């Protein structure tokens, strides 16, 4: 019996013009029926948009075996050869654990494609912000609906503290493709930098809505939302977000792994403030057992919170 798993696909591939769009659609339909014998998780008519000249999968969740998932990924890779921009992410998972993961994106020699790939690579290189901006701007000049290029350029502007330009780029990305979590997250970071925590929470809620729980950004957004709520004095709401974050088991390679101690410490602070001191004690004990990681929460910081507990709870915590 074939084992079935949960398959998730989401993303968009942009083709730029009607002729290329039609070629991609015909190729998809032909290969789906004649090569893959229909063992693909969706039909062309369900994902190709003639109005947008794109392949659009806001989010597809289906039961799939390994072969169907791989067939679908391989066919999307073939389709991506016609695309000028965009990407599609694909997961195969079982009970919250990722079994397989793939990102499908165009890698052709079109200027918009290559400029974006170059700019994206330079974004993470210290001191290369100007070069990254220039490459991403070239991608946008060649294809004005390049949502991913706007998002990455927005991040460069955020790092350079060009907040007005960053907001423009992130908003432009959202207006082109509002199913992506990253530009909402980026715009939230700009709002946080400007102490506009209320607007940040709105965009972090959108980030959570657009992302899936298998993505690190989903949990990063929850943690940052909690920090915003703390700054807004909404400690009970912050505690709800932190309870979810601290209950999640992260792999070591997940960027959220390093934030577990700080998040658990913040959770305890919120619980103390809202009078749930028994649960706060448990959270402090959990925080003390975690490595320091990001956030620089020391043992002394934890002990300071323990000292705020009644004597009976203090003794239990120290023990």
XYZ file of C-alpha atoms in Angstrom:
319
model
C 0.000 0.000 0.000
C 1.350 3.434 -0.975
C 2.069 5.711 1.990
C 0.322 9.065 1.799
C 1.657 12.311 3.267
C 0.595 15.951 3.380
C 1.784 17.926 0.352
C 1.810 21.723 0.400
C 2.515 23.970 -2.579
C 2.430 27.759 -2.647
C 3.869 30.488 -4.836
C 3.700 32.152 -8.218
C 5.653 32.014 -11.473
C 5.438 35.068 -13.740
C 5.842 34.688 -17.514
C 5.911 38.324 -18.556
C 4.039 38.086 -21.857
C 1.138 36.231 -23.435
C 3.209 34.169 -25.870
C 5.489 32.730 -23.188
C 2.527 32.154 -20.889
C 0.728 30.126 -23.560
C 3.861 28.077 -24.275
C 4.233 27.237 -20.588
C 0.569 26.312 -20.237
C 0.618 24.047 -23.295
C 3.800 22.357 -22.124
C 2.308 21.761 -18.666
C -0.893 20.231 -20.060
C 0.976 18.047 -22.562
C 3.470 16.662 -20.071
C 0.849 16.205 -17.370
C -1.270 13.970 -19.578
C 1.310 12.235 -21.762
C 4.414 11.863 -19.624
C 3.140 11.888 -16.042
C -0.158 10.179 -16.912
C -2.123 12.596 -14.773
C -0.124 11.821 -11.616
C 0.198 15.536 -10.842
C -1.466 17.145 -7.825
C -3.379 19.780 -9.803
C -4.611 20.581 -13.296
C -3.330 23.414 -15.442
C -6.729 25.084 -15.473
C -6.567 25.353 -11.672
C -3.273 27.253 -11.509
C -2.681 29.125 -14.781
C -4.087 32.671 -14.856
C -4.369 34.230 -18.321
C -5.287 37.565 -16.732
C -2.045 37.730 -14.733
C -0.019 35.659 -17.233
C 1.204 33.574 -14.333
C 1.027 30.210 -12.631
C -0.509 31.039 -9.274
C -0.810 28.708 -6.267
C -1.791 30.795 -3.203
C -1.815 27.581 -1.151
C -2.586 24.010 -2.106
C -2.795 21.233 0.489
C -3.362 17.662 -0.656
C -2.689 14.080 0.300
C 0.143 12.757 -1.830
C 2.550 9.879 -2.158
C 6.251 10.433 -2.853
C 5.863 9.879 -6.590
C 3.031 12.383 -7.079
C 4.891 15.036 -5.096
C 8.117 14.521 -7.039
C 6.261 14.456 -10.371
C 4.627 17.767 -9.521
C 7.921 19.345 -8.455
C 9.655 18.160 -11.626
C 6.884 19.456 -13.873
C 6.974 22.827 -12.116
C 10.735 22.946 -12.690
C 10.090 22.501 -16.410
C 7.477 25.264 -16.338
C 9.880 27.565 -14.462
C 12.189 27.540 -17.503
C 9.607 29.758 -19.223
C 9.209 32.114 -16.244
C 10.869 35.465 -15.731
C 10.193 35.875 -11.998
C 8.619 34.318 -8.933
C 9.013 31.038 -7.110
C 7.007 28.096 -5.786
C 7.740 26.310 -2.506
C 6.805 22.667 -2.023
C 6.727 20.552 1.124
C 5.990 16.924 1.820
C 5.345 16.463 5.526
C 4.094 14.022 8.121
C 2.688 15.135 11.510
C 4.480 18.481 11.310
C 7.857 17.080 10.235
C 9.310 17.993 6.838
C 10.095 14.917 4.762
C 10.992 16.728 1.543
C 11.271 20.370 0.550
C 11.886 22.129 -2.760
C 11.945 25.659 -4.137
C 11.202 26.053 -7.823
C 12.339 29.301 -9.446
C 13.461 30.559 -12.855
C 17.205 30.444 -13.468
C 17.289 31.424 -17.149
C 19.454 34.026 -18.852
C 16.843 36.801 -18.997
C 18.133 40.054 -17.519
C 15.303 40.331 -14.983
C 15.986 36.806 -13.759
C 19.768 37.052 -13.527
C 19.720 40.551 -12.006
C 17.370 39.363 -9.290
C 19.481 36.299 -8.499
C 22.597 38.461 -8.340
C 20.913 41.045 -6.119
C 19.491 38.418 -3.797
C 22.955 36.933 -3.323
C 24.509 40.335 -2.613
C 21.852 41.233 -0.030
C 23.511 38.975 2.527
C 27.040 40.312 1.870
C 28.156 43.018 4.294
C 29.134 46.220 2.486
C 27.495 45.219 -0.802
C 24.211 47.030 -0.213
C 24.677 49.477 -3.110
C 25.472 46.676 -5.539
C 22.485 44.689 -4.300
C 20.192 47.686 -4.758
C 21.474 48.274 -8.282
C 20.975 44.646 -9.325
C 17.483 44.470 -7.840
C 16.548 47.776 -9.476
C 17.678 46.375 -12.847
C 15.412 43.374 -12.296
C 12.486 45.697 -11.574
C 13.244 47.866 -14.626
C 13.141 44.787 -16.852
C 10.021 43.357 -15.215
C 7.968 45.841 -13.224
C 5.842 43.150 -11.529
C 8.849 41.573 -9.813
C 7.392 41.200 -6.312
C 10.411 39.301 -4.988
C 12.860 41.960 -6.199
C 10.826 44.692 -4.504
C 10.824 42.677 -1.268
C 14.597 42.136 -1.314
C 15.250 45.792 -2.193
C 12.974 46.731 0.673
C 15.149 44.690 3.003
C 18.290 46.461 1.772
C 16.629 49.825 2.395
C 15.570 48.651 5.849
C 19.149 47.687 6.701
C 20.340 51.088 5.475
C 17.596 52.738 7.583
C 16.010 54.207 4.473
C 12.639 53.526 6.038
C 10.538 55.561 3.603
C 12.012 53.690 0.631
C 11.712 50.371 2.471
C 8.011 50.966 3.120
C 7.512 51.818 -0.552
C 9.240 48.637 -1.724
C 7.485 46.333 0.731
C 4.083 47.843 -0.074
C 4.772 47.576 -3.810
C 5.640 43.892 -3.374
C 2.406 43.307 -1.450
C 0.335 45.097 -4.088
C 1.801 42.853 -6.795
C 1.424 39.598 -4.865
C -0.403 39.726 -1.544
C 0.032 36.017 -0.825
C 3.713 36.334 0.164
C 4.516 36.503 3.903
C 7.964 38.126 3.580
C 6.999 41.676 2.512
C 4.458 41.893 5.345
C 7.166 40.769 7.749
C 9.629 43.273 6.319
C 7.130 46.108 6.587
C 6.504 45.100 10.197
C 10.241 45.419 10.909
C 10.164 48.970 9.553
C 7.173 49.783 11.758
C 8.977 48.347 14.796
C 12.038 50.466 14.012
C 9.729 53.504 14.050
C 8.011 52.386 17.291
C 4.718 51.931 15.444
C 3.888 48.678 17.203
C 0.186 48.727 16.352
C 0.870 48.763 12.600
C 3.575 46.145 13.083
C 1.089 43.781 14.743
C -1.268 44.138 11.775
C 1.488 43.179 9.336
C 2.733 40.360 11.562
C -0.796 38.954 11.625
C -0.737 38.989 7.821
C 2.664 37.284 7.899
C 1.267 34.500 10.075
C -1.787 34.172 7.835
C 0.253 33.959 4.616
C 2.983 31.651 5.976
C 2.635 28.039 7.070
C 3.777 26.550 10.370
C 6.579 24.633 8.623
C 8.275 27.940 7.750
C 10.574 29.666 10.274
C 9.068 33.060 9.393
C 5.712 31.897 10.800
C 7.199 31.475 14.278
C 9.495 34.485 14.057
C 6.425 36.590 13.319
C 4.636 35.188 16.377
C 7.602 36.008 18.616
C 7.936 39.546 17.251
C 4.195 40.050 17.555
C 4.494 39.147 21.238
C 7.278 41.710 21.678
C 5.093 44.370 20.051
C 2.172 43.470 22.304
C 4.458 43.742 25.334
C 5.460 47.233 24.217
C 1.757 48.053 23.841
C 1.032 46.801 27.373
C -1.136 43.922 26.115
C 0.552 41.288 28.248
C -2.234 38.695 28.226
C -2.259 38.721 24.423
C 1.529 38.549 24.362
C 1.432 35.534 26.684
C -0.836 33.698 24.227
C 1.660 34.196 21.401
C 4.617 33.208 23.564
C 2.824 30.109 24.817
C 2.536 28.934 21.209
C 6.165 29.795 20.443
C 7.613 28.161 23.555
C 5.551 25.011 23.006
C 7.011 24.513 19.535
C 9.957 22.144 19.089
C 12.517 23.729 16.755
C 15.350 21.987 14.971
C 18.838 23.357 15.666
C 19.126 24.737 12.137
C 15.905 26.731 12.567
C 16.722 30.396 13.384
C 14.002 30.319 16.045
C 15.956 27.686 18.002
C 18.331 30.333 19.382
C 15.451 32.493 20.663
C 13.859 29.871 22.908
C 15.391 31.133 26.167
C 14.465 34.767 25.620
C 10.938 33.867 24.515
C 10.448 31.612 27.547
C 11.795 34.351 29.829
C 9.425 36.895 28.280
C 6.587 34.421 28.665
C 7.351 34.128 32.379
C 7.400 37.925 32.750
C 3.988 38.183 31.113
C 2.580 35.406 33.286
C 3.830 37.105 36.454
C 2.263 40.392 35.338
C -1.142 38.788 34.751
C -1.040 36.808 37.995
C -0.344 33.304 36.663
C 2.633 32.664 38.921
C 2.470 28.870 38.961
C 2.822 28.803 35.186
C 5.483 31.519 35.423
C 7.542 29.281 37.688
C 7.377 26.441 35.170
C 8.442 28.805 32.402
C 11.396 30.064 34.452
C 12.526 26.522 35.123
C 12.338 25.813 31.397
C 14.261 29.010 30.584
C 17.028 28.144 33.053
C 17.533 24.790 31.334
C 17.937 26.335 27.868
C 21.205 27.661 26.385
C 21.547 31.446 26.333
C 21.263 31.846 22.552
C 19.984 35.122 21.121
C 18.583 37.815 23.389
C 21.311 37.506 26.031
C 19.098 36.396 28.905
C 21.463 35.527 31.750
C 20.935 33.300 34.782
C 20.870 36.507 36.827
C 17.955 37.797 34.739
C 16.052 34.597 35.433
C 16.882 34.723 39.151
C 15.605 38.292 39.300
C 12.207 37.073 38.131
C 12.317 34.164 40.561
C 12.834 36.681 43.350
C 9.502 38.265 42.455
C 7.671 35.035 43.256
C 6.278 34.196 46.714
C 8.725 32.433 49.029
C 7.208 28.983 48.523
C 7.495 29.233 44.759
C 10.983 30.717 45.090
C 12.186 27.690 47.015
C 10.687 25.358 44.418
C 12.378 27.270 41.612
C 15.807 27.213 43.203
C 15.454 23.507 43.975
